[in-house]
Structure formats: structure tokens, C-alpha cells
Short mmCIF file of C-alpha atoms (C1' of nucleotides) in Angstrom, two decimals:
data_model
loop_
_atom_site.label_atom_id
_atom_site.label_comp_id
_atom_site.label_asym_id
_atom_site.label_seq_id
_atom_site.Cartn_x
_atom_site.Cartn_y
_atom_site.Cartn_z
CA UNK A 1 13.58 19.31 26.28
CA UNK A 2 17.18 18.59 26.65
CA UNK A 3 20.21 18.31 24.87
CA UNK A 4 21.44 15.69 23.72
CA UNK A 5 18.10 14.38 25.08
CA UNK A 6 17.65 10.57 23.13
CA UNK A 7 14.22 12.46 22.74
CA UNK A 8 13.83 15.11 20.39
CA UNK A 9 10.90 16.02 20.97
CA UNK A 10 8.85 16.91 17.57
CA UNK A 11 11.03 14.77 15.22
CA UNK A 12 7.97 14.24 12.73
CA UNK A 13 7.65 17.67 12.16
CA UNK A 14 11.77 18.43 11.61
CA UNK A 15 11.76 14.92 9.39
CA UNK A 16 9.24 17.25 6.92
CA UNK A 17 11.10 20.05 7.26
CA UNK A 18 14.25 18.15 6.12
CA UNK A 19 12.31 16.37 3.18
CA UNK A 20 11.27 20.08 2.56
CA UNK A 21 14.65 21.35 2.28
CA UNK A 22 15.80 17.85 0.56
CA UNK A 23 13.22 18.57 -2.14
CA UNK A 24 14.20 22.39 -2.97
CA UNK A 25 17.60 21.71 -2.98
CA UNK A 26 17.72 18.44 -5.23
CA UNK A 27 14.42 17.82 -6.58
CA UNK A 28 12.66 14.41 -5.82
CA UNK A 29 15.40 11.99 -6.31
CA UNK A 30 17.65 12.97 -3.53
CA UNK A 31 14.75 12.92 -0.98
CA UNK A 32 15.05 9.97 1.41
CA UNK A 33 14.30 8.49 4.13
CA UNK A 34 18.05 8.08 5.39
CA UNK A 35 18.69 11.54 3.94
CA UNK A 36 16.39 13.20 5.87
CA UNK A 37 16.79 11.68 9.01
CA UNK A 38 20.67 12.69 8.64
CA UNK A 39 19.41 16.14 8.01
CA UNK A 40 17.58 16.16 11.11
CA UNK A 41 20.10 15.03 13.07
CA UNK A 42 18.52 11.85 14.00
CA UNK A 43 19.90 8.19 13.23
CA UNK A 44 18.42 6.44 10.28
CA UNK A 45 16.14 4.46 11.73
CA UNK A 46 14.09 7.06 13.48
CA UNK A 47 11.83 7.51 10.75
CA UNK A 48 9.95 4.53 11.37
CA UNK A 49 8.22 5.41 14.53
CA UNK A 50 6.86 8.50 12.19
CA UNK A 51 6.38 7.45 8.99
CA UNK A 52 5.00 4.44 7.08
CA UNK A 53 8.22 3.70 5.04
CA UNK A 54 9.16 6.55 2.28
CA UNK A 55 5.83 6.80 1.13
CA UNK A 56 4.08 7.78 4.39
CA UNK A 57 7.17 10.73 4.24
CA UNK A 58 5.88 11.87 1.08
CA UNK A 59 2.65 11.65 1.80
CA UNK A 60 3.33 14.01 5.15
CA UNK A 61 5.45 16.35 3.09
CA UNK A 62 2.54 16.40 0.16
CA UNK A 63 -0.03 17.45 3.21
CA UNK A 64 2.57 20.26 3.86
CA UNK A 65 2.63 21.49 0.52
CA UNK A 66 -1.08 21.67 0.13
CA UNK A 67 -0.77 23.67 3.21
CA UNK A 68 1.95 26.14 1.77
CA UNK A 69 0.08 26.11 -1.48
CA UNK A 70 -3.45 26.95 0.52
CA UNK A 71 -1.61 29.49 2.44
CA UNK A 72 0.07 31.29 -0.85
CA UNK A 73 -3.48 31.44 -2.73
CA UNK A 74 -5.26 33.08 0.31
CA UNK A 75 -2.16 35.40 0.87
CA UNK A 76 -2.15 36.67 -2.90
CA UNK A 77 -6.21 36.81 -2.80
CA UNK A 78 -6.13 38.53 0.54
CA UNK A 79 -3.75 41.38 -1.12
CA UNK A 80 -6.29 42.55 -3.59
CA UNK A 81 -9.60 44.34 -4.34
CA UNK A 82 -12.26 42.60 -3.16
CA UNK A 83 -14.08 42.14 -6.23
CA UNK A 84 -14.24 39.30 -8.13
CA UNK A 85 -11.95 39.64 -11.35
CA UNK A 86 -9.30 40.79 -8.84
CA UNK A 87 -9.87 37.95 -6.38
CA UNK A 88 -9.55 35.75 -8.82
CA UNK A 89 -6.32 37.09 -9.89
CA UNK A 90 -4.96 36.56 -6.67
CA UNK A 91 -5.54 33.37 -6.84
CA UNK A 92 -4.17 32.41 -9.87
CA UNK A 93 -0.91 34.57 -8.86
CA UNK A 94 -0.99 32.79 -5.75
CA UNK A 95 -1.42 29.41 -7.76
CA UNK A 96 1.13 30.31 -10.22
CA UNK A 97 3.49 31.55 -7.08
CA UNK A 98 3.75 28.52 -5.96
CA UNK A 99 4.52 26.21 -8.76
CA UNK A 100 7.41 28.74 -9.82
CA UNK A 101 9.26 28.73 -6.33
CA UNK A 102 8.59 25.65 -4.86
CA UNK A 103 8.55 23.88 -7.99
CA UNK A 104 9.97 20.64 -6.74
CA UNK A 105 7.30 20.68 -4.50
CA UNK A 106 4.38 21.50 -6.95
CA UNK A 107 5.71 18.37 -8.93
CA UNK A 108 5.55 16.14 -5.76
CA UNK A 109 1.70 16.78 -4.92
CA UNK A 110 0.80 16.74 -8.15
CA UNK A 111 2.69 13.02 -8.79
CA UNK A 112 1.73 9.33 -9.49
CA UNK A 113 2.62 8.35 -6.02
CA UNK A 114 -0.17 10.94 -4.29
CA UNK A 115 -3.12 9.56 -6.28
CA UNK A 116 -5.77 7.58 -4.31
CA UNK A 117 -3.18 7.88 -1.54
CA UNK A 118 -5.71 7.09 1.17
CA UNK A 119 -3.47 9.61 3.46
CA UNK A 120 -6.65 11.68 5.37
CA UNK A 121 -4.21 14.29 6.48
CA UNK A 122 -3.51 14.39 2.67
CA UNK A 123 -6.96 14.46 1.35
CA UNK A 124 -7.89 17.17 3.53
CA UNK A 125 -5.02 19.39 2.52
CA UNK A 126 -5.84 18.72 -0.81
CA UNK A 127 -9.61 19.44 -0.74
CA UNK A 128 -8.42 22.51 1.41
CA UNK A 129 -6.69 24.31 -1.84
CA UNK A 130 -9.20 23.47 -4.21
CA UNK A 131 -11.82 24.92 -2.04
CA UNK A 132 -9.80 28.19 -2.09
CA UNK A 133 -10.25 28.20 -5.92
CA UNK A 134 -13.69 26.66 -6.12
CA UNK A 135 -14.84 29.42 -3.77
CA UNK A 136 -13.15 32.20 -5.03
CA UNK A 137 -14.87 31.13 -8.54
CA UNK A 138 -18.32 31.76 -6.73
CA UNK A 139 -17.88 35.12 -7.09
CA UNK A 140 -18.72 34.75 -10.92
CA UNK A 141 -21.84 33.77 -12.28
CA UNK A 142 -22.21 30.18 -13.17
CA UNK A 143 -21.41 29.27 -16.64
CA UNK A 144 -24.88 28.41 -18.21
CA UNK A 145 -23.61 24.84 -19.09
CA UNK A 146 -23.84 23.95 -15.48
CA UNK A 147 -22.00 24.10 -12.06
CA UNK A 148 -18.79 23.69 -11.61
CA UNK A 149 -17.80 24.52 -15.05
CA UNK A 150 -16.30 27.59 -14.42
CA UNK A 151 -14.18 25.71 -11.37
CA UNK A 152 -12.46 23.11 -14.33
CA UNK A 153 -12.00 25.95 -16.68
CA UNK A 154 -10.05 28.20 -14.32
CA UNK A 155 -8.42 25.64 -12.92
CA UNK A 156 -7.71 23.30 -16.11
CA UNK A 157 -5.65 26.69 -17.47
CA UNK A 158 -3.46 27.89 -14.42
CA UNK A 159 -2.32 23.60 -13.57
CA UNK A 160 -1.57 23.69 -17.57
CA UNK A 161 -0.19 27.53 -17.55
CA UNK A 162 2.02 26.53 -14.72
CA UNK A 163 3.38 23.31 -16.46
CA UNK A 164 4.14 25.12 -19.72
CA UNK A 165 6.09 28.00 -18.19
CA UNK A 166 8.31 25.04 -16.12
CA UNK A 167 8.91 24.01 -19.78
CA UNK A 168 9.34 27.20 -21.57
CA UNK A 169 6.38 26.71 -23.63
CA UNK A 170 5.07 30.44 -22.80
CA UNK A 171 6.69 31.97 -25.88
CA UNK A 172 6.40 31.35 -29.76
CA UNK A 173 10.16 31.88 -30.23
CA UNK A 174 12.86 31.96 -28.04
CA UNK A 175 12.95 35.87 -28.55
CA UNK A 176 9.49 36.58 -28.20
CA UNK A 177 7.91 38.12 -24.75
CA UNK A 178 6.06 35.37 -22.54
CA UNK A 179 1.79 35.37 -23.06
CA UNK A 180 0.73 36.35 -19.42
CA UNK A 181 -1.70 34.62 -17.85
CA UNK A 182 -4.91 37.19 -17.69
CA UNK A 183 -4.58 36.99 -21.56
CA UNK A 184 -5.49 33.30 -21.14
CA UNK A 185 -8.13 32.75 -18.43
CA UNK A 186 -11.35 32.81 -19.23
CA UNK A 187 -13.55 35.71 -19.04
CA UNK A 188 -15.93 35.03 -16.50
CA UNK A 189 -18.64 37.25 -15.62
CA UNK A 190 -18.75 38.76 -11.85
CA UNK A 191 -21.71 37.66 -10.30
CA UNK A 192 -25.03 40.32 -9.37
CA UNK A 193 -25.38 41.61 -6.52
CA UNK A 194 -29.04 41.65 -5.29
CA UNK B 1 20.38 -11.75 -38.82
CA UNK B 2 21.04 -15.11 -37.15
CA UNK B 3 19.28 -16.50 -33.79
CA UNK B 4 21.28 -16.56 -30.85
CA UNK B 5 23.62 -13.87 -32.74
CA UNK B 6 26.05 -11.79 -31.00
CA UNK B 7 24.83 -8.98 -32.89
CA UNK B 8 21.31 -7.72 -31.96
CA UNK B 9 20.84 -5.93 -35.33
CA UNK B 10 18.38 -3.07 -33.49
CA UNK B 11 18.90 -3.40 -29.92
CA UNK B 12 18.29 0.33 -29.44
CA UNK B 13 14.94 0.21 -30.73
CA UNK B 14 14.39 -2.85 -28.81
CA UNK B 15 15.45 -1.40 -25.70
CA UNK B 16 13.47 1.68 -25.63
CA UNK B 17 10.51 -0.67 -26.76
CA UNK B 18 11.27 -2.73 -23.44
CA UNK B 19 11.23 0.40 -21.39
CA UNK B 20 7.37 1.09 -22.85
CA UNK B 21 6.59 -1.74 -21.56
CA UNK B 22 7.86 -1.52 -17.93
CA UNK B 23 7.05 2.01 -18.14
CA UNK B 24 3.25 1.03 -19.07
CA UNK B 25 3.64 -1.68 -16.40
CA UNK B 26 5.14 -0.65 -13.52
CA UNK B 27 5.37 3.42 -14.18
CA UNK B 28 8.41 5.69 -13.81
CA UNK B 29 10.05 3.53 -11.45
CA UNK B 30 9.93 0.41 -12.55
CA UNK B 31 11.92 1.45 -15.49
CA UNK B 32 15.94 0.94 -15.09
CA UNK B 33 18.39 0.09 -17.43
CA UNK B 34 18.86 -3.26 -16.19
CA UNK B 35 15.27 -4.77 -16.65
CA UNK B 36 15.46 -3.09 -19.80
CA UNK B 37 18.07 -4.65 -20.90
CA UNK B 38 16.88 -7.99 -19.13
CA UNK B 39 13.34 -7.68 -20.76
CA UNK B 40 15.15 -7.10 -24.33
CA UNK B 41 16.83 -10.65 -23.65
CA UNK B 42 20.19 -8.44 -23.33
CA UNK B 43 23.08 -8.61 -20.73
CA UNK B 44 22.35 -6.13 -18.47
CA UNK B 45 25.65 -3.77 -19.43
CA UNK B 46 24.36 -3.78 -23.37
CA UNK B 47 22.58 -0.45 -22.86
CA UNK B 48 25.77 1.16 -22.38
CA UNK B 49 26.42 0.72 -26.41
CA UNK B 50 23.38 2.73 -27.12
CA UNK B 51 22.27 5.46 -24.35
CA UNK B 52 24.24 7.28 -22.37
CA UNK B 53 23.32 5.80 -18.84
CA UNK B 54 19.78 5.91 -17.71
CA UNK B 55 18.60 9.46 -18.48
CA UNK B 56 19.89 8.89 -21.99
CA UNK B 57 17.55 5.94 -22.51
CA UNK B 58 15.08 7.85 -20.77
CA UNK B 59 15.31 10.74 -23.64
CA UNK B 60 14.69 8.40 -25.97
CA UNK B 61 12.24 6.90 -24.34
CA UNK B 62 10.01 10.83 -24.13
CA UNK B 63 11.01 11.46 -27.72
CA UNK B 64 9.39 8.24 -28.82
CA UNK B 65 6.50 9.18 -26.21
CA UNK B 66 6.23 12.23 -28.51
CA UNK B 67 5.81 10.75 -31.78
CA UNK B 68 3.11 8.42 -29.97
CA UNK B 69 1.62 11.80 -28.81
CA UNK B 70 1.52 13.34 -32.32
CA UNK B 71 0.74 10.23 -34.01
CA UNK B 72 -2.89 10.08 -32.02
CA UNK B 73 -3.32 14.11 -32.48
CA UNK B 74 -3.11 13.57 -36.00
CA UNK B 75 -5.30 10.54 -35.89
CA UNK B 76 -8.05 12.11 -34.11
CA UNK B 77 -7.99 14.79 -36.29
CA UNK B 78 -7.93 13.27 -39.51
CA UNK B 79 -11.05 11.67 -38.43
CA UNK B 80 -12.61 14.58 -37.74
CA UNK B 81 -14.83 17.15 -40.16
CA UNK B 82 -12.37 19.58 -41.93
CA UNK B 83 -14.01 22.68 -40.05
CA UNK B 84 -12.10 24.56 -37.42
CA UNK B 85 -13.74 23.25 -34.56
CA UNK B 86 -13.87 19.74 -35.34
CA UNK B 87 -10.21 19.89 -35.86
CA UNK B 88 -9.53 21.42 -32.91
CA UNK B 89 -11.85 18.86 -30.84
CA UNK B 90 -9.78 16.42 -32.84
CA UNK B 91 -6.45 17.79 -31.46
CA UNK B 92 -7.84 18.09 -27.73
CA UNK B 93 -9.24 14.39 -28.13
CA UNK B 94 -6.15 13.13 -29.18
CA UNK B 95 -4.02 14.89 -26.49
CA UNK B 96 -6.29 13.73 -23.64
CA UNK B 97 -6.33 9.84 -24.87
CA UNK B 98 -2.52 9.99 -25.08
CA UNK B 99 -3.13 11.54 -21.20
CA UNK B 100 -5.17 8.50 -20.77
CA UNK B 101 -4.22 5.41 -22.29
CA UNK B 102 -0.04 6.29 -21.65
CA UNK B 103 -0.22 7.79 -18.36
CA UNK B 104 2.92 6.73 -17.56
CA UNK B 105 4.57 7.76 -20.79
CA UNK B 106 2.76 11.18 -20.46
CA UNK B 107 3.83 11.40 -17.06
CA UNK B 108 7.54 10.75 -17.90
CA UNK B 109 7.58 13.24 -21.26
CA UNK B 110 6.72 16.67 -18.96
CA UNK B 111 8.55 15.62 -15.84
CA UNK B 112 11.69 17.50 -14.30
CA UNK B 113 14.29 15.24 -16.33
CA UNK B 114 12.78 16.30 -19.54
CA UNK B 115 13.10 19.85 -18.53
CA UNK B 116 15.99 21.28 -20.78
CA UNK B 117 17.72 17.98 -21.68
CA UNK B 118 19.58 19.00 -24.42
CA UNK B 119 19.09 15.83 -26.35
CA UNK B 120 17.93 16.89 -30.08
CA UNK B 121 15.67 13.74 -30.89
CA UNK B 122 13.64 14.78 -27.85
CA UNK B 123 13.33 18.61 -28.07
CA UNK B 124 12.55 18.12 -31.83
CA UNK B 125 10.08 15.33 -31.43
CA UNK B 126 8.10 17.90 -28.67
CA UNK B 127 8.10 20.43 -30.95
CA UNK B 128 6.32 18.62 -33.56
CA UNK B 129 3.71 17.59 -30.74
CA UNK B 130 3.41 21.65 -29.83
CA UNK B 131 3.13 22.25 -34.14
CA UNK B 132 0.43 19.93 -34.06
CA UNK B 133 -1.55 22.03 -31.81
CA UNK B 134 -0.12 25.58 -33.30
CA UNK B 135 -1.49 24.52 -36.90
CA UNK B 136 -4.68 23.67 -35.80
CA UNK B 137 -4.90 27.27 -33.71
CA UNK B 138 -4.08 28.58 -36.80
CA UNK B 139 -7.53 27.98 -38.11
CA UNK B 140 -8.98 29.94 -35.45
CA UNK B 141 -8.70 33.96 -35.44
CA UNK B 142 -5.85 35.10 -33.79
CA UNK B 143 -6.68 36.90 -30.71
CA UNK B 144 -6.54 40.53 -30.73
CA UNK B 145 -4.77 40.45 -27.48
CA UNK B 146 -1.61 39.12 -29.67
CA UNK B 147 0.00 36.03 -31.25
CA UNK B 148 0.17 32.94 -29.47
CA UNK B 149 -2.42 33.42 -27.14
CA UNK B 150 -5.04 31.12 -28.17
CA UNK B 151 -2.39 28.34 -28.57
CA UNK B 152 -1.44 29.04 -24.69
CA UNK B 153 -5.05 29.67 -23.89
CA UNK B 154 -5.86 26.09 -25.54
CA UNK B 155 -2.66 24.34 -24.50
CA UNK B 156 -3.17 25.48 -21.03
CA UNK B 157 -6.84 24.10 -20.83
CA UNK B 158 -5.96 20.88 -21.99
CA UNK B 159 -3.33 19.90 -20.55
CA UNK B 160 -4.46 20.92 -16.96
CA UNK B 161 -7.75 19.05 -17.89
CA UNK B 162 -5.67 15.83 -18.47
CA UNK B 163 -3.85 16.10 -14.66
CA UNK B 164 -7.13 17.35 -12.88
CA UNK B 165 -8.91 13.88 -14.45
CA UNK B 166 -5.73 11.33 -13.59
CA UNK B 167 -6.69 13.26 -10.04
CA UNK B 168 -10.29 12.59 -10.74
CA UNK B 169 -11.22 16.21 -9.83
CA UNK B 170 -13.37 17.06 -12.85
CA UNK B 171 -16.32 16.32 -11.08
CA UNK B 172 -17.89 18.44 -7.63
CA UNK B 173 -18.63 15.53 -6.04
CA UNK B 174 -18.07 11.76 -6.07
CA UNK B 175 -21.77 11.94 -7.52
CA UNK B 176 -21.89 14.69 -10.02
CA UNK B 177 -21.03 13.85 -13.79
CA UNK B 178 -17.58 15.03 -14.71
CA UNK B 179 -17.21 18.00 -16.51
CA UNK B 180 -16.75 17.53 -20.20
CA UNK B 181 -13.75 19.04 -22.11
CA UNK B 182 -15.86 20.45 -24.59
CA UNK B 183 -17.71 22.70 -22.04
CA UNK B 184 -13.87 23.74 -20.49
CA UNK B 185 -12.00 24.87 -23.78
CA UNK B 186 -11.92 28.55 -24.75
CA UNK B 187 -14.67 29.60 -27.26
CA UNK B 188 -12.54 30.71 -30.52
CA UNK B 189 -13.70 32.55 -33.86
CA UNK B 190 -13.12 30.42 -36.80
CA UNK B 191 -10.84 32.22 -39.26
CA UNK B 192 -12.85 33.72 -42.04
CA UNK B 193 -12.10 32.25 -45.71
CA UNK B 194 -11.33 35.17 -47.59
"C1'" DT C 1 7.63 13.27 47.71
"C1'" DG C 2 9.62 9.03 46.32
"C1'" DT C 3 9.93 4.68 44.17
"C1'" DA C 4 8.80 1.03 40.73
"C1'" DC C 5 7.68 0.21 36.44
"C1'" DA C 6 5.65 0.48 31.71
"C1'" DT C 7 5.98 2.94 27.64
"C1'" DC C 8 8.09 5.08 24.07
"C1'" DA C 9 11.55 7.36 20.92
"C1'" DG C 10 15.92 7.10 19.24
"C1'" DT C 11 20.56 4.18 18.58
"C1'" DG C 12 23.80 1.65 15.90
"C1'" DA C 13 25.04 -2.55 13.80
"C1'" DA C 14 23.72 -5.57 10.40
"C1'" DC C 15 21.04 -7.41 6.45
"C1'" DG C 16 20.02 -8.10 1.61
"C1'" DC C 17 18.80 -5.81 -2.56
"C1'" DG C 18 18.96 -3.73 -7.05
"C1'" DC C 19 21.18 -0.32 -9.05
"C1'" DG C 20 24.66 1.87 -12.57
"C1'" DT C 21 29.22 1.20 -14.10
"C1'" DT C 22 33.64 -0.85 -15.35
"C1'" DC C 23 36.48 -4.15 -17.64
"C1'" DA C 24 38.73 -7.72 -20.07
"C1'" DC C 25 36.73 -10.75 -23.16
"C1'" DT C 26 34.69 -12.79 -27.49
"C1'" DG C 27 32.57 -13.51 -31.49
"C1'" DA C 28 30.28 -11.52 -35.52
"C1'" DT C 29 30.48 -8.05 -39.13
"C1'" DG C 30 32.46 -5.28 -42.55
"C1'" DT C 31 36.42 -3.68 -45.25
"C1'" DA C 32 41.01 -3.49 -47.68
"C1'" DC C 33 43.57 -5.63 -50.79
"C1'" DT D 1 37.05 -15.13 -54.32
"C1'" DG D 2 39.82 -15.38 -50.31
"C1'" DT D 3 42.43 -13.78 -46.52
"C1'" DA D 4 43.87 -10.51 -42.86
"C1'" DC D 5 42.46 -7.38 -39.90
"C1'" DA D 6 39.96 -3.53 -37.62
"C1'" DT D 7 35.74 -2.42 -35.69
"C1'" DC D 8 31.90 -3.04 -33.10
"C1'" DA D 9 28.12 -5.04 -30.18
"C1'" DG D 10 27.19 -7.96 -26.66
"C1'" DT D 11 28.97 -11.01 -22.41
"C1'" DG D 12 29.53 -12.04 -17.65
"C1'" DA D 13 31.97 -11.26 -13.52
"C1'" DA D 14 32.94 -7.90 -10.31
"C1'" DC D 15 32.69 -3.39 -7.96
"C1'" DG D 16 30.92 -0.08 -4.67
"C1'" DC D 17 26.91 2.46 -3.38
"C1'" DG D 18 22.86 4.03 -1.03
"C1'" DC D 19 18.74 2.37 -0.07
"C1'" DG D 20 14.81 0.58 3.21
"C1'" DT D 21 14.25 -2.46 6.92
"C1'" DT D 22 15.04 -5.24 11.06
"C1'" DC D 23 16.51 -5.92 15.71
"C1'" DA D 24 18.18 -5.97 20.28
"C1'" DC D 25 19.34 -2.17 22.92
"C1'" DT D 26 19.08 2.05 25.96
"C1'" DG D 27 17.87 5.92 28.13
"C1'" DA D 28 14.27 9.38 28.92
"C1'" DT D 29 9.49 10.21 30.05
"C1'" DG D 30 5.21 9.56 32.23
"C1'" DT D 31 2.22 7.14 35.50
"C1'" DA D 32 0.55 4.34 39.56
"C1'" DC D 33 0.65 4.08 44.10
#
DNA sequence: TGTACATCAGTGAACGCGCGTTCACTGATGTAC
DNA sequence: TGTACATCAGTGAACGCGCGTTCACTGATGTAC
């Protein structure tokens, strides 16, 4: 591909990148569509033979984060004892990870704009990460109130662990140390082996 | 106070009241300070007497979102049988119709611009809302792990409950029944009466 | 291999829009005396 | 009680801004033959 060429070449993927680097450096508000087309070097109008207006941008960079997300849970899970207390960990550090440094990010997939998006690229990303946790919760026994029980508890407490922590909320006082999160999962018990 | 005054008599009130509305409306971004002053039956640069620009009416907006917030934990409670866990199903109840039936307003009082705002009405108007929830821990036995953790432990859980149901992921399967919230908070002790 | 041509991705000017903000103003309210 | 006056809350016109979108265009790429 040349330079200068009037063809870039893969201008979809550097418009995400840009949103990417829009969104870490100013939060939501100061991603755009112009914005990141004049981070990628492209005129302001490119966009629109990529993206269905702003929202099919967001929707793209929402896929991405899944992605990131998916990749950060595996990496944490992959770093640790294989047995089930620890895999879970892993998880939730990988979970936990991610809202802390891409926290502009974590807000974005997690917004109004992202439900019942209809994006498939988006969906799948989505179902992706929770199928990291939901499996990684198979390594317990299931709770005796039914299936899937375990998945909302583990995963009800590390969304809502995250959010407090982005508000402070981890501490009784301002002085007093932070609650870590293995004091507030829920003790699940590792599954038999046969 | 005469019709057609000059003088609004309680046009700050009446403002945030308008942004409720568009907020309950239209979400997040529907909500400026000109239809809020336009749905108020204000000129559009009255706001300026009362909030300082948009994120000022905005943290008046999540400190009256609070009080809402409290106001139905309470409610719930008070309807509830005086024994620890009834209270605390009380408290959860509450917090997850506010999730419900004020999305928007829920949305708006833990997102980024609330993070750290500085703006008194607001941080003490969330800190009644997190009281609310402390108290009614306080019934429970403290865990031996340390103070505060059943409050995190409990805050955690619900709250995450609240976004994984606006994402309609409390169920496996488009199917299954979604899981309750009774099933997904932590099992506490009830304090014993001495 | 070369030529003609269709397709496609990016350009740059132009558009209208709603936004927050400023400013001189006005008219009502409240206070001093 | 009445008058003068300061204060204050709301008005309406005007501003500049960045936004998404449209449109005719151009130049590169890929394909048919």
C-alpha cells in the first residue's frame, strides 16, 4: 500500500484504534466520529463507508473491548493453578483488571447505548466474555438452588465490586484499608472429581 | 406569586424536576440545559442563575436521584418484618426497583461525571443511600474476616445484579427463568440479641 | 501484456442543527429610612 | 405608610463551536477481455 495512497488500506480497524485511544484519553464525551477520523489521519467523512453513523463506531469499539476484556480474563486465569478456587481468581483479577485500566472502556460496553444493540459482531464478543466466567464457574459444584446460580452470584459481585472501587466505595472511612475482593465472593465449593 | 411573573419563586426545583423528566424520557442525552429550561417554561439562559452550567444541574439532578434512591430503600423496608433478613430483602428490593423503574436516573447517579464531583448536596445525599444499606448490615454478624465486608459483599451483589438484569443476563438462556436475587445474595448470620 | 472500464475508498466544501454562554436589558422584590 | 433604591431573577438576541451528514468529485484498485 502506498503513501499518500487515497487508499489506506484497513481504515476500519485504525478508526477503532483511534476511538480506543479517544476513549482512554478523554472518557466518552470526546469520542467522535470527526475526532477519530482526524486521529487517523483520514478526512471526516471517511467514516461512513465503515461505520453506521457514531453508533455503529461504538458498537465496533464495544466488540473490541469485549475482545480485550475476553483476552485479560483468560490471560489472568491462564497464570494460575489449575484448580478451581484459583481459576476463579484469575478471573475475577482479570475481570477486575480490566475495569481499573481501561475504565473508560468498561463504562462504554457496559452503557445504555450497547443494550439490545442488534450489532452480531457485538453480541458475539459479548457472549464470548461471559462464557469465560460461566465456564470457569463449572469448575464448582452447582449451587443446590439450581444452575446458573453460581454464574449470577460471581458475577453480580465482581460488575458491583468493580463499580464501587471506580467510586471509592471499598473503604468504611477514608483512612481505612480497601475490603479485597476474595473476602467478598462467594465461597463456592470445587467440584468432585470422579 | 403572580402568573406570568418575572420571578419564578422555585425555578431551581423546577428545573431539576424538568430534567427527571427528559432524563426518564429520553435518558442521559436528552437532558441539556436548554430543554430544561424550555420544559420549565424558562428562557433558555435562566439556568445560569441556579447551576453552574450543565454538570452543575446534573449534580443536582444525582443528589435528588439519591434521595429517590433512599426514599424507596426505606420504603421497602419499612414494609418489611422487623427481622434481619426481611430488612435486608427490604433494602435489596428497594435498591433494585430504583435500578428498575429510574434506569436512567440510576444510570446517571454512578456514571463517570458523578465520580468525585465535589458538590456537597450530592456526596452527602450518596452517603445517606450507602447508610441505608450499612444500618441494615449492621443487623447481621459482622464477618470475622473484618468490618465492612458484608456491606461490600452485599453492595457488590446487588448492584451488579441490577446491571446484569438492564443487560438481561440473569437468565442461561432466552428460555430459562431468571435467577432470583434472593438465591444470589450472600447468606449472613443474624446478630444475636444479647 | 495491455487496455477499457466498473467499483470503491477517501476528499473537501458545504449544510443545518442544537448546544452552552454572554450580555445588555427589564421588571419584580425586598429593604432603608 | 410611602418613597428611593439596590438587588436579583428572568428575557431575548447574538455568538461561536463542533457535531453528523450530504454530495459531487477523484484517484487508486481490481477485473474482463
Amino acid at each position: 500500500m502506498a503513501e499518500n495512497s487515497h487508499h489506506h488500506g484497513d481504515l476500519r480497524n485504525a478508526l477503532i484504534d483511534s476511538a480506543l485511544a479517544l476513549l482512554t484519553e478523554g472518557g466518552r464525551e470526546s469520542l467522535t466520529l470527526r475526532r477519530a477520523a482526524a486521529r487517523a489521519g483520514v478526512s471526516h467523512a471517511a467514516p461512513a463507508h465503515h461505520f453506521d453513523g457514531l453508533e455503529g463506531l461504538l458498537h465496533a469499539v464495544a466488540a473490541r473491548g469485549f475482545q480485550v476484556f475476553s483476552d485479560l480474563m483468560r490471560q489472568e486465569r491462564a497464570a494460575r493453578p489449575a484448580d478451581a478456587q484459583n481459576q476463579l481468581l484469575g478471573i475475577t483479577n482479570g475481570y477486575l483488571r480490566f475495569a481499573a485500566e481501561h475504565e473508560a472502556l468498561f463504562n462504554l460496553i457496559f452503557s445504555e447505548p450497547m443494550k439490545n444493540s442488534g450489532d452480531a459482531d457485538l453480541i458475539a464478543a459479548s457472549n464470548e466474555a461471559f462464557q469465560i466466567l460461566s465456564e470457569t464457574c463449572a469448575l464448582f459444584e452447582p449451587d443446590p438452588a439450581g444452575p446458573f446460580v453460581n454464574e449470577i452470584r460471581v458475577w453480580s459481585t465482581v460488575h458491583g465490586y468493580a463499580i464501587l472501587r471506580q467510586f471509592d466505595r471499598l473503604r468504611a472511612t477514608p483512612d481505612s484499608a480497601v475490603v479485597p475482593v476474595d473476602l467478598v465472593l462467594p465461597r463456592l465449593v470445587p467440584r468432585q472429581r470422579d
